[in-house]
């Protein structure tokens, strides 16, 4: 019983960590894309 509980907690923790990592990566990608767009705008203006 205690072992099953521990495994469940570990699984939930791992899933939460994976979701958080994915969210962080998405945010980083979005920032990167926005930065590239800004750079492209500056290049086109010149």
XYZ file of N, CA and C in Angstrom, residues 15-25:
33
model
N 5.061 13.768 -14.079
C 4.146 14.329 -15.077
C 4.093 15.851 -14.944
N 4.010 16.333 -13.709
C 3.964 17.775 -13.475
C 5.239 18.448 -13.956
N 6.372 17.798 -13.691
C 7.667 18.343 -14.108
C 7.741 18.407 -15.632
N 7.284 17.344 -16.297
C 7.322 17.297 -17.765
C 6.449 18.401 -18.354
N 5.255 18.580 -17.780
C 4.340 19.626 -18.261
C 4.976 21.000 -18.091
N 5.606 21.230 -16.913
C 6.240 22.514 -16.634
C 7.370 22.778 -17.623
N 8.168 21.723 -17.904
C 9.281 21.861 -18.844
C 8.754 22.227 -20.235
N 7.679 21.557 -20.661
C 7.088 21.841 -21.975
C 6.612 23.286 -22.040
N 5.973 23.735 -20.961
C 5.460 25.107 -20.919
C 6.616 26.098 -21.032
N 7.706 25.834 -20.295
C 8.871 26.718 -20.326
C 9.446 26.776 -21.745
N 9.540 25.597 -22.391
C 10.111 25.530 -23.735
C 9.247 26.312 -24.718
